[in-house]
Coordinates of C-alpha atoms in Angstrom, one line a residue:
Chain A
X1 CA 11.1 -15.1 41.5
X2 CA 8.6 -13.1 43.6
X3 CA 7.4 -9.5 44.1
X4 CA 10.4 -9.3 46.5
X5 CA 12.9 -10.2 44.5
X6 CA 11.5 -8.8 41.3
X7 CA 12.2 -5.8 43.3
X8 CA 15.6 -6.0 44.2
X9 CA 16.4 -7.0 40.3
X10 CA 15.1 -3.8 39.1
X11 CA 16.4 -1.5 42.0
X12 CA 20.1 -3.8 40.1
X13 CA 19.2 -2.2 36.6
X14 CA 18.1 1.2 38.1
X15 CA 19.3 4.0 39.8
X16 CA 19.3 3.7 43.5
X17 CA 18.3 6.7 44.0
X18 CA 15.5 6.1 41.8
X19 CA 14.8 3.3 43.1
X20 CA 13.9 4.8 46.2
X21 CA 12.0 7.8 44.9
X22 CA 8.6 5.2 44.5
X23 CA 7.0 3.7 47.0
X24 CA 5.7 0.2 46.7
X25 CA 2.1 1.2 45.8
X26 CA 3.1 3.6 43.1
X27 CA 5.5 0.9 41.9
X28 CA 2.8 -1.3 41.6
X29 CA 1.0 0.4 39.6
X30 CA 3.9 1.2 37.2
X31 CA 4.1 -2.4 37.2
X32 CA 0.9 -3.2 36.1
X33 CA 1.1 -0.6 33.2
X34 CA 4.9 -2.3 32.6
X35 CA 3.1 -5.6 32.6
X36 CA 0.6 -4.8 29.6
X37 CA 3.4 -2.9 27.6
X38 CA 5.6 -6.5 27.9
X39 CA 2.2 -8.0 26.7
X40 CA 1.7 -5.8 23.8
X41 CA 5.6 -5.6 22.7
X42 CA 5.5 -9.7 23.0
X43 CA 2.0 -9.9 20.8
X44 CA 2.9 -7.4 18.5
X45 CA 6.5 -9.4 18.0
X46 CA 4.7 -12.4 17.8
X47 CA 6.0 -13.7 14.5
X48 CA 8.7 -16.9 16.6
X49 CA 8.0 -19.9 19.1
X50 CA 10.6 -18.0 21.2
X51 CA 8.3 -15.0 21.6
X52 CA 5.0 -17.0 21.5
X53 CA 6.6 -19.1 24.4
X54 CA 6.9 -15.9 26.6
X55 CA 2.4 -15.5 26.5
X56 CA 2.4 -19.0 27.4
X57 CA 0.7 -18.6 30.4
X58 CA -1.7 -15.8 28.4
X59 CA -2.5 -17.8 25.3
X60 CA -6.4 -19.1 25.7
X61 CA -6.8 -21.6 23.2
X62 CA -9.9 -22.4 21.5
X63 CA -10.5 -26.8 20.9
X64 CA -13.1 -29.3 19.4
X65 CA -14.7 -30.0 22.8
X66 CA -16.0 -26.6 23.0
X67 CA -13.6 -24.4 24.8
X68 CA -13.8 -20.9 24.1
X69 CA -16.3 -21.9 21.4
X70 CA -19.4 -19.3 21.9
X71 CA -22.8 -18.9 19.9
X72 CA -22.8 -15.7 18.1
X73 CA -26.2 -14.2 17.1
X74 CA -26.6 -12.5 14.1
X75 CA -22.9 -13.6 13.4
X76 CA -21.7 -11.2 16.4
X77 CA -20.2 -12.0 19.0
X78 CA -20.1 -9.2 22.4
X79 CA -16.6 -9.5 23.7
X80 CA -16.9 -7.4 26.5
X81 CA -20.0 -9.5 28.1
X82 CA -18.9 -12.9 26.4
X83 CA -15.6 -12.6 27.4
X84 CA -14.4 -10.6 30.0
X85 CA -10.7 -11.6 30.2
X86 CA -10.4 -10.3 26.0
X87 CA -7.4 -8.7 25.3
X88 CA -6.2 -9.5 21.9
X89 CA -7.5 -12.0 19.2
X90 CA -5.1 -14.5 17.8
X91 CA -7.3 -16.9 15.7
X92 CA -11.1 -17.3 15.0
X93 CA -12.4 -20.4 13.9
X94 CA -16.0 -19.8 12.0
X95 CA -19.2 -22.5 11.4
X96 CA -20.6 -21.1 8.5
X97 CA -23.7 -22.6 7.2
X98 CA -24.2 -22.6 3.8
X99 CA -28.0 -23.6 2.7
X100 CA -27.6 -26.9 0.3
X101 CA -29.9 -25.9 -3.4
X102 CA -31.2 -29.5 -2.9
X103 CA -34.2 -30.6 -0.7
X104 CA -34.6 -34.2 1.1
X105 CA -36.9 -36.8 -0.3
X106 CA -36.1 -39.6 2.1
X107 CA -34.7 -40.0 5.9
X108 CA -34.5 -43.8 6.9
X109 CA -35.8 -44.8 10.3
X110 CA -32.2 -47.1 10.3
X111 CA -29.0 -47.2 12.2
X112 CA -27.1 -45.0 11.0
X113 CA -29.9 -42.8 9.4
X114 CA -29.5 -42.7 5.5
X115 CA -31.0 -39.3 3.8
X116 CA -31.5 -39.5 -0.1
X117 CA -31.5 -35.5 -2.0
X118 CA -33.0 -35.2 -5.2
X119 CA -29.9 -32.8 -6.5
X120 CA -25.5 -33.5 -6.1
X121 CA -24.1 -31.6 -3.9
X122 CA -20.9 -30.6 -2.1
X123 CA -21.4 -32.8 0.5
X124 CA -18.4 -35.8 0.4
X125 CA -17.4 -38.4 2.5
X126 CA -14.4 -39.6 4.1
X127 CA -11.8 -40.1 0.3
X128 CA -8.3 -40.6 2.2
X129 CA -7.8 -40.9 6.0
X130 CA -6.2 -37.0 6.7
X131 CA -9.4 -35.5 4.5
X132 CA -12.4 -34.7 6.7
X133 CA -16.2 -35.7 6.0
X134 CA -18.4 -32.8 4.9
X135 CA -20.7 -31.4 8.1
X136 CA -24.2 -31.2 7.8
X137 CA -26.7 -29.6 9.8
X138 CA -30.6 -30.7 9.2
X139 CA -33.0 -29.1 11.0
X140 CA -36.9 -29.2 10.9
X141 CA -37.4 -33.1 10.3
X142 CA -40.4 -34.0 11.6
X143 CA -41.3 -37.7 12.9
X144 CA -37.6 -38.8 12.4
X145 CA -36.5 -36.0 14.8
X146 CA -33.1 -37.6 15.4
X147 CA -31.9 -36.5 12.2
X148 CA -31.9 -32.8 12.9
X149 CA -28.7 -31.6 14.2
X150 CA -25.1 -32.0 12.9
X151 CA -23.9 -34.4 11.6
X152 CA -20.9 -35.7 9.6
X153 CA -21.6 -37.7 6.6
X154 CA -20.8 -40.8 4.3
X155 CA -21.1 -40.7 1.0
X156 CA -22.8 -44.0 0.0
X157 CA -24.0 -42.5 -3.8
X158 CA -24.4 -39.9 -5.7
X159 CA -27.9 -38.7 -3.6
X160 CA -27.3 -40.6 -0.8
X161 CA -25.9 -40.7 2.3
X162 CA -25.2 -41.8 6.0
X163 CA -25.0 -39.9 9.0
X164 CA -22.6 -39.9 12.1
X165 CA -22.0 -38.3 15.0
X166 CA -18.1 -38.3 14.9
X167 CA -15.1 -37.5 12.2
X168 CA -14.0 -40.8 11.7
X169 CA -17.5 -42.1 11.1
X170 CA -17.7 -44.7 13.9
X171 CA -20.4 -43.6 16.0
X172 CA -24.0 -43.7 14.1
X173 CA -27.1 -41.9 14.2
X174 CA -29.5 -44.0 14.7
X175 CA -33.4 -43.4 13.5
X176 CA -36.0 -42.6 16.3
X177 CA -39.4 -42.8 14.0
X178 CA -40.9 -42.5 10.5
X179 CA -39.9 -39.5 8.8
X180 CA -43.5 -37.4 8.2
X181 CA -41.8 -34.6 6.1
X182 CA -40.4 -31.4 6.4
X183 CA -36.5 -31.2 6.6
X184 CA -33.7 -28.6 5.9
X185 CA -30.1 -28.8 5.1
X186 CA -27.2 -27.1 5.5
X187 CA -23.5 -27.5 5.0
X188 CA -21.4 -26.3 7.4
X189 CA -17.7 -25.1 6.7
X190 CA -15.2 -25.1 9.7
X191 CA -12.4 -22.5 8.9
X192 CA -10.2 -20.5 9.8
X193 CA -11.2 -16.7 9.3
X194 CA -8.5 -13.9 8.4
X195 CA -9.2 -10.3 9.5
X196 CA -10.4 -7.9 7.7
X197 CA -10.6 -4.2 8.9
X198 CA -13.2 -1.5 8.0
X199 CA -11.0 -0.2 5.2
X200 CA -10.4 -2.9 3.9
X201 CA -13.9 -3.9 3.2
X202 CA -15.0 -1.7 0.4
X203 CA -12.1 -3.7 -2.1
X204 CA -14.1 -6.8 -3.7
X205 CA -10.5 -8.4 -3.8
X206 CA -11.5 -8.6 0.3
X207 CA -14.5 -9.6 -0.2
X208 CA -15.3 -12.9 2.5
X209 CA -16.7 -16.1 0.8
X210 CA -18.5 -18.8 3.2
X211 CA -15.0 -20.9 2.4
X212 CA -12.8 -18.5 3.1
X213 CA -14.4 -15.8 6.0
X214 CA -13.4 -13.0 7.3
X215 CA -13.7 -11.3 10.8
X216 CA -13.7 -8.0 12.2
X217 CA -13.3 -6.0 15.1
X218 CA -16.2 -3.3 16.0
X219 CA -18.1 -1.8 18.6
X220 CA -16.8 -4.1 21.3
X221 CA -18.3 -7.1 18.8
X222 CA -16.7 -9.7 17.2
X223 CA -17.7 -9.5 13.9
X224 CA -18.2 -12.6 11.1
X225 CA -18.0 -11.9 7.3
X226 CA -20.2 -13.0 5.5
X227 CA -22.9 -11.9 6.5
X228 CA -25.7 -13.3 4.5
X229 CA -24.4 -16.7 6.0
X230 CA -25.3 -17.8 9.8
X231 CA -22.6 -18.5 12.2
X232 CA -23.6 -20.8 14.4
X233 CA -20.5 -21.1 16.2
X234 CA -17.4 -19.5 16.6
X235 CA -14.2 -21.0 18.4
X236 CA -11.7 -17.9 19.6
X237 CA -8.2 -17.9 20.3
X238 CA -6.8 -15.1 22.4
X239 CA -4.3 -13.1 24.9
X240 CA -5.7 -13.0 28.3
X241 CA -5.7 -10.5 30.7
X242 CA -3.0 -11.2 33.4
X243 CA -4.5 -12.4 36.7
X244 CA -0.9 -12.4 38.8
X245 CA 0.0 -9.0 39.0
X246 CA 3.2 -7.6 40.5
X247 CA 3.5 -6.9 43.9
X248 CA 6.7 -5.7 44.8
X249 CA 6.6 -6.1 48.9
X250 CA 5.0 -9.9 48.3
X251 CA 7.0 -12.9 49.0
X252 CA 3.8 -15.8 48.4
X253 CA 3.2 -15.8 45.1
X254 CA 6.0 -17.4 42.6
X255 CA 5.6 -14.7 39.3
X256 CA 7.3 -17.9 37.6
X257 CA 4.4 -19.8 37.7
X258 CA 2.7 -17.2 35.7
X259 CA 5.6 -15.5 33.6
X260 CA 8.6 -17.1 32.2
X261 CA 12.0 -15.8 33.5
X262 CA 12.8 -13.9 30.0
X263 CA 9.6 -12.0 30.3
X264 CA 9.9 -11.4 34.0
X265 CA 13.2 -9.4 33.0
X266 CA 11.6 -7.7 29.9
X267 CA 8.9 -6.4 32.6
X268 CA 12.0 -4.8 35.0
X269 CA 13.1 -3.2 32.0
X270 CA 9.8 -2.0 31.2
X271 CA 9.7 -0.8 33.8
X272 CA 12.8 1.2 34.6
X273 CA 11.8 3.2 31.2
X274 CA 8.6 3.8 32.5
X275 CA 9.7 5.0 36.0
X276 CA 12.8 6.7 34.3
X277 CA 10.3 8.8 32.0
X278 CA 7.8 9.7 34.8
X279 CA 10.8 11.1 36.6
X280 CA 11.5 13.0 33.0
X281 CA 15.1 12.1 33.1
X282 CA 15.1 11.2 29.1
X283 CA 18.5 10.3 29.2
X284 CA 18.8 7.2 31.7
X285 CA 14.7 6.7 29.8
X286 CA 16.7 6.2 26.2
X287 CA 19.5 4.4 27.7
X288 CA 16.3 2.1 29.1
X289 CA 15.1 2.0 25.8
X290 CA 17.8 0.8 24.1
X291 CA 17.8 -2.4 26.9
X292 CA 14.8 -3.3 25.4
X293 CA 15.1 -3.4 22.5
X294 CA 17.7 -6.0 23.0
X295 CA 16.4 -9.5 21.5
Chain B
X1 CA -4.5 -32.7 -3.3
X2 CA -7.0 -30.6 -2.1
X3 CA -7.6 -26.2 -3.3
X4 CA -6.3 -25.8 0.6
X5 CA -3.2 -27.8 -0.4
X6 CA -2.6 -25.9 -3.4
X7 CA -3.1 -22.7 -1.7
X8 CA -0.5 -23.5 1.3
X9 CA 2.0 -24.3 -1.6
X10 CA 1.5 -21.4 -3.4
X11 CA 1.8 -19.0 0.2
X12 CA 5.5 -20.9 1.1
X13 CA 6.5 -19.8 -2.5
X14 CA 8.1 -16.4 -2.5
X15 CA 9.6 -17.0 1.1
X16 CA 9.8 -21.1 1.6
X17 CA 7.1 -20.4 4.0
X18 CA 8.0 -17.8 6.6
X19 CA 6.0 -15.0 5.6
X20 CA 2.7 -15.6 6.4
X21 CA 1.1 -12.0 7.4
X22 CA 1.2 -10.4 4.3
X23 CA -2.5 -9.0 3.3
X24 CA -1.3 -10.7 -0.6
X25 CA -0.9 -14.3 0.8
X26 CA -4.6 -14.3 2.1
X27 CA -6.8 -17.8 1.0
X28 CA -9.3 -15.1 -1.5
X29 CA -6.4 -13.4 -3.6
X30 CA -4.6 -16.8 -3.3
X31 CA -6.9 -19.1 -5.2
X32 CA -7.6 -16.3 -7.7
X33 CA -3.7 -16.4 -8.2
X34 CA -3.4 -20.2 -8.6
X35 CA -6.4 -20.0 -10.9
X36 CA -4.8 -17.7 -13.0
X37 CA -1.8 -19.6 -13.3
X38 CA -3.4 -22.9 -13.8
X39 CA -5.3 -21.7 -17.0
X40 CA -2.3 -20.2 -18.7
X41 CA -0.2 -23.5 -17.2
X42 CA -2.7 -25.5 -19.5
X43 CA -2.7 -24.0 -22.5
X44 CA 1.0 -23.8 -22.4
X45 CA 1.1 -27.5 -21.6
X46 CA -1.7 -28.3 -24.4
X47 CA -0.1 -26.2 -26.7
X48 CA 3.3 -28.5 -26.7
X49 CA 1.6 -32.1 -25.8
X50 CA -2.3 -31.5 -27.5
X51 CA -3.7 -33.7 -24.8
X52 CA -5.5 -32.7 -21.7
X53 CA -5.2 -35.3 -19.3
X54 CA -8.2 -36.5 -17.5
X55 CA -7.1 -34.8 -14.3
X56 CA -8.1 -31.6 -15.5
X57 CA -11.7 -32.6 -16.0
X58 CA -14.4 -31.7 -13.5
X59 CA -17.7 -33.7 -13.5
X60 CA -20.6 -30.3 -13.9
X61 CA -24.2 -31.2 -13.7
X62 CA -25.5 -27.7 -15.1
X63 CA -28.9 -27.1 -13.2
X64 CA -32.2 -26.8 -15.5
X65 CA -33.9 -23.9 -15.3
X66 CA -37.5 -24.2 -15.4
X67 CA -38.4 -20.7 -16.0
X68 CA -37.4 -20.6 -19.5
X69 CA -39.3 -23.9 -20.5
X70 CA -42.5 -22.4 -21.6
X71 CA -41.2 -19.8 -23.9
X72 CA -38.4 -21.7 -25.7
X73 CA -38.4 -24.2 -28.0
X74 CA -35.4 -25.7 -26.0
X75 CA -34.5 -26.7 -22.6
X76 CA -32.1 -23.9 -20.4
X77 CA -29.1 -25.1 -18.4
X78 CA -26.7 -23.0 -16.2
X79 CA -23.2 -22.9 -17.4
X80 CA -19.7 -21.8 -15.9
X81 CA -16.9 -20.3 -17.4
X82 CA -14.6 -22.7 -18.9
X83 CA -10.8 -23.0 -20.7
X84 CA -10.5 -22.5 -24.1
X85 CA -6.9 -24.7 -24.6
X86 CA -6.0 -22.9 -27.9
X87 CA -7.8 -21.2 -30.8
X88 CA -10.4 -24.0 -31.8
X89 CA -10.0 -27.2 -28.9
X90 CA -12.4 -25.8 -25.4
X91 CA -12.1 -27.3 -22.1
X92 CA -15.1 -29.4 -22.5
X93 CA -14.8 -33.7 -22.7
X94 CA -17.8 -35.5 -22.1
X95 CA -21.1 -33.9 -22.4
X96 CA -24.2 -36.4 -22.5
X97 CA -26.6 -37.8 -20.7
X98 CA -26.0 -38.8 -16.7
X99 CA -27.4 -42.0 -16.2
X100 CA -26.2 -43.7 -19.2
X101 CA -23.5 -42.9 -21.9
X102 CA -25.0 -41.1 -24.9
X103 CA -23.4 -38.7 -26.0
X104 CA -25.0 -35.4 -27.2
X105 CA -23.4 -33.3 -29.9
X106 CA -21.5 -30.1 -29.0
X107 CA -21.9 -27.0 -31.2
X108 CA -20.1 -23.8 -30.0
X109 CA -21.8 -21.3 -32.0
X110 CA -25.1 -20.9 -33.4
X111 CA -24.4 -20.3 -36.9
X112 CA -23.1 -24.1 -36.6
X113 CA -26.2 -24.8 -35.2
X114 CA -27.6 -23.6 -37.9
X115 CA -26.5 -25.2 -40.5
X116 CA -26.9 -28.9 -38.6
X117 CA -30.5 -28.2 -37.8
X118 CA -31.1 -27.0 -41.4
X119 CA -29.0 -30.1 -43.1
X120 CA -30.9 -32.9 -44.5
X121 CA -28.5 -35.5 -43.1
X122 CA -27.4 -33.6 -40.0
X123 CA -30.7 -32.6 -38.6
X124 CA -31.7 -33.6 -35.5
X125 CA -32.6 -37.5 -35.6
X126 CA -34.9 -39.6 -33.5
X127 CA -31.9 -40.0 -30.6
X128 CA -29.1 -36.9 -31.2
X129 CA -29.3 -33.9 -29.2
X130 CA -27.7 -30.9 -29.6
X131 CA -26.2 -28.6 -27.1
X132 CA -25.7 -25.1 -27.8
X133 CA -22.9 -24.0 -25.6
X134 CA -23.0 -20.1 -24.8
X135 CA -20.8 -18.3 -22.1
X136 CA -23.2 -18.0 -19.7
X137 CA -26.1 -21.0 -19.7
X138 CA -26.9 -23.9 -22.4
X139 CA -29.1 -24.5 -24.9
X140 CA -30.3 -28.1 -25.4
X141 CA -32.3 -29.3 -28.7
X142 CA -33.8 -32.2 -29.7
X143 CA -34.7 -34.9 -27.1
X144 CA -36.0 -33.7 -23.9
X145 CA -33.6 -33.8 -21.5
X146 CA -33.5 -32.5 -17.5
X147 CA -30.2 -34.1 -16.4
X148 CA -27.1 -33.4 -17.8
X149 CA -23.4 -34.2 -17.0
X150 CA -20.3 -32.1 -18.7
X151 CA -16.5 -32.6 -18.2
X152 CA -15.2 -29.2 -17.9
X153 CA -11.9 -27.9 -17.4
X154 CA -13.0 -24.6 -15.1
X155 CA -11.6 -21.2 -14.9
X156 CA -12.1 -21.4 -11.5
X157 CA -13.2 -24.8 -10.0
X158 CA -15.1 -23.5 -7.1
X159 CA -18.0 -22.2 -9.6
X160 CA -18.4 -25.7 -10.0
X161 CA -21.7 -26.0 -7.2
X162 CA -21.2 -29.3 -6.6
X163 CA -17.1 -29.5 -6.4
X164 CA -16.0 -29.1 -2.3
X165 CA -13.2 -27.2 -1.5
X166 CA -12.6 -28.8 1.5
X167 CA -12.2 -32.5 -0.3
X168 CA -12.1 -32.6 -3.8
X169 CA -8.7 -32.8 -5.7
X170 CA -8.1 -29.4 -7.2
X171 CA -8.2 -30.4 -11.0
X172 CA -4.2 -30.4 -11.9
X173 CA -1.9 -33.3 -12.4
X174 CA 1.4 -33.3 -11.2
X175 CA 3.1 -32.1 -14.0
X176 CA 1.6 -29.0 -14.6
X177 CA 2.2 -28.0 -10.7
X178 CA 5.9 -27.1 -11.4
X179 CA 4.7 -25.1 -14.8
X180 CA 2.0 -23.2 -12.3
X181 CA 4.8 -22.7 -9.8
X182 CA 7.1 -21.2 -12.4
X183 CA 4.4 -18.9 -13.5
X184 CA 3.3 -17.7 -10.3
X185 CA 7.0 -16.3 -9.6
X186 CA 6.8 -14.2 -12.8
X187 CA 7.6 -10.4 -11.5
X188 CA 3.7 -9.8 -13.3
X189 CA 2.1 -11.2 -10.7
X190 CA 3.9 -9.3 -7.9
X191 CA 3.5 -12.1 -5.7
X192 CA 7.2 -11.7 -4.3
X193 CA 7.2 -10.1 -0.8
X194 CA 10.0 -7.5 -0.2
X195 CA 11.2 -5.7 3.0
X196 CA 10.8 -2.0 2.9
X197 CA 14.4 -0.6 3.2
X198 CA 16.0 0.3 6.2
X199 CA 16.5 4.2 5.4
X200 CA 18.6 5.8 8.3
X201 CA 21.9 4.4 8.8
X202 CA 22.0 4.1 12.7
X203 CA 22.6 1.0 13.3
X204 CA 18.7 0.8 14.5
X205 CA 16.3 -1.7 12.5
X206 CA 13.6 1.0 11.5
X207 CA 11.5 -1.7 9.7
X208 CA 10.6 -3.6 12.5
X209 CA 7.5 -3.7 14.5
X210 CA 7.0 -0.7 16.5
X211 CA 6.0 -1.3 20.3

């Protein structure tokens, strides 16, 4: 389907006369505005695969090789300069870095590095093959200076363990000098984060752990909970602003390449309301209305 | 299985797993729920089998604290809160040394203490130790210790600094998932989601989603 016969569909569902009362300019721009209402009406219905099908084009998804992962600073994240094509958030993704109460008294200059604490820890290793490795991140090692970064980790005893680069613990670290000292370490916890509004935050049943963070909304910012915990990394999922517009006198550009059929036609009815109200005829609007709220 | 296993059970329970969006089914007021119900599911169980199985046990390496050492005649530990299975039996198993197995000898109160360091035949010898166990840190006497391990059945595992969320079992056995299961759906802990009703009759669904 293009602008042209997008067109003729909705001049089908309209009133001719109507139809002819815009011109194709102001049509586009009733479009548009019909466009972002089918956007919002399919996000905010968002609860099937059959609606979540219908954004498929408008779904930006977030993925371990660092797509729509960005750095926050001081656990905020500017959406307007970060991410210029924001329009809604589905899913945040939050590295949390939690300081370890133990301090290193040995990193091997061996392949795969082997760090010994003087305290346990949370930090585990690989147990079954769906569970994940704990993440570390160690930073200010100097002489061994390969060891800072992060790193998954194998549990070898109760103090000690092995570093590598990868989840399934194939690909070591390997030493690149004697360790002279210094050394911190951090555990880092990959989840998901739930949103929490600015209500919502004075209730300590809300309150956000590091295992269980939070995220909010504000001043343009995306903002992770807790605070008193770095971010170091924060993978988004979101709605995109459409790039293929409507234009109703174009013939180029295939809207199916960008919309799905089913969504195409929830646009047209869109947008018969929308012209239907401008033209304050409330009657052939409700009757509109009602069309769309068809499943 | 895993606290995040646990948890996912417990969100599919009052709809087999459809509602998700509900501010009640989020990870925080989850785990406190799953918590709750796995302390009462153990006293029940304990109370009609008086065992605790070793599932239930979490290793706790309670953390000295240095800063009382000088002005105590015994060494400080941290301590988190713990089950009490019935009227006189805690949710405490081993509690000893960490490197080898010698045991050290609970007391729960310290009128009990008491009496054992005051007793000719019960006083502290050359190799017993006594812990002191209070609600919010330990007390240990006789041999100087710095390490200590404890098996504790936790109130809420995650205390427990050096348990991992992520990894670690959660500490229940099989059994006493279908007793937590059947406590969580009690109307008390109002974890059953209902749909607000659908008030005018026009054939319109008023509870849905508005645009």
């Amino acid at each position: 389907m293009n602008g042209i016969q997008f067109k003729e569909y909705w001049d089908s569902i309209t009133d001719q006369a109507f139809s002819d009362w815009f011109d194709s300019t102001q049509l586009n721009i009733l479009a548009k505005a019909a466009l972002y209402k089918a956007i919002e009406y399919k996000v905010a219905t968002n609860d099937r695969q059959q609606v979540h099908d219908d954004l498929f084009s408008l779904v930006s998804m977030s993925d371990e090789t660092g797509t729509n992962n960005f750095t926050p600073t001081y656990n905020r994240v500017d959406l307007l300069t970060t991410i210029p094509n924001y329009l809604h958030v589905l899913a945040v993704r939050c590295f949390m870095e939690e300081p370890l109460m133990a301090s290193m008294t040995d990193i091997t200059n061996t392949s795969p590095i082997t760090i010994t604490l003087d305290k346990r820890t949370k930090l585990r290793g690989r147990k079954t093959l769906s569970a994940t490795p704990s993440i570390v991140k160690i930073a200010n090692v100097a002489g061994n200076t390969a060891a800072n970064g992060t790193h998954t980790v194998k549990q070898l005893s109760d103090f000690k363990y092995s570093l590598y680069s990868d989840t399934l613990l194939t690909q070591e670290v390997s030493g690149n000098g004697t360790w002279t000292g210094g050394g911190d370490i951090f555990m880092v916890w990959k989840e998901w984060a739930q949103p929490i509004n600015s209500n919502e935050r004075i209730s300590e049943v809300n309150r956000a752990k590091v295992i269980s963070p939070r995220y909010s909304i504000a001043d343009g910012t995306l903002v992770l909970f807790p605070l008193e915990y770095a971010c170091n990394q924060v993978a988004i999922d979101y709605i995109k602003k459409p790039t293929v517009l409507i234009n109703v006198t174009d013939s180029a550009i295939d809207l199916e390449s960008a919309y799905s059929q089913r969504f195409l036609y929830l646009i047209a009815d869109e947008l018969a309301y929308i012209a239907k109200a401008s033209q304050k005829d409330y009657e052939m609007a409700q009757a509109a209305q009602a069309e769309i709220q068809k499943p | 299985m895993t606290t995040k296993e646990i948890i996912d059970i417990f969100k599919g329970l009052p709809s087999g797993g459809y509602i998700t969006a509900d501010s009640r089914l989020r990870d925080g007021n989850i785990l406190a729920l799953v918590n709750a119900c796995k302390n009462a599911a153990q006293k029940i169980v304990f109370e009609k089998e008086k065992y605790a199985p070793p599932q239930w046990f979490v290793p706790f390496y309670p953390e000295y604290e240095e800063t009382w050492e000088n002005t105590m005649c015994y060494k400080r530990f941290t301590m988190v809160d713990y089950v009490m299975l019935d009227g006189i039996v805690a949710g405490l198993g081993y509690i000893g040394s960490t490197r080898t197995n010698h045991t050290f000898v609970p007391v729960t109160s310290r009128t009990q203490l008491a009496d054992y360091m005051n007793h000719p035949i019960l006083r502290p010898r050359q190799n017993d130790t006594y812990v002191l166990i209070e609600a919010t840190h330990i007390e240990v006497y006789g041999k100087p210790v710095k390490d200590l391990k404890i098996g504790i059945i936790p109130a809420n595992p995650l205390d427990v600094p050096t348990f991992n969320y992520d990894t670690d079992p959660y500490p229940v056995d099989g059994g006493l998932l279908d007793v937590m299961k059947k406590i969580a759906l009690n109307p008390d802990y109002n974890l059953i989601t209902r749909t607000p009703y659908d008030k005018i009759q026009d054939g319109n669904d008023q509870t849905a989603v508005n645009k």
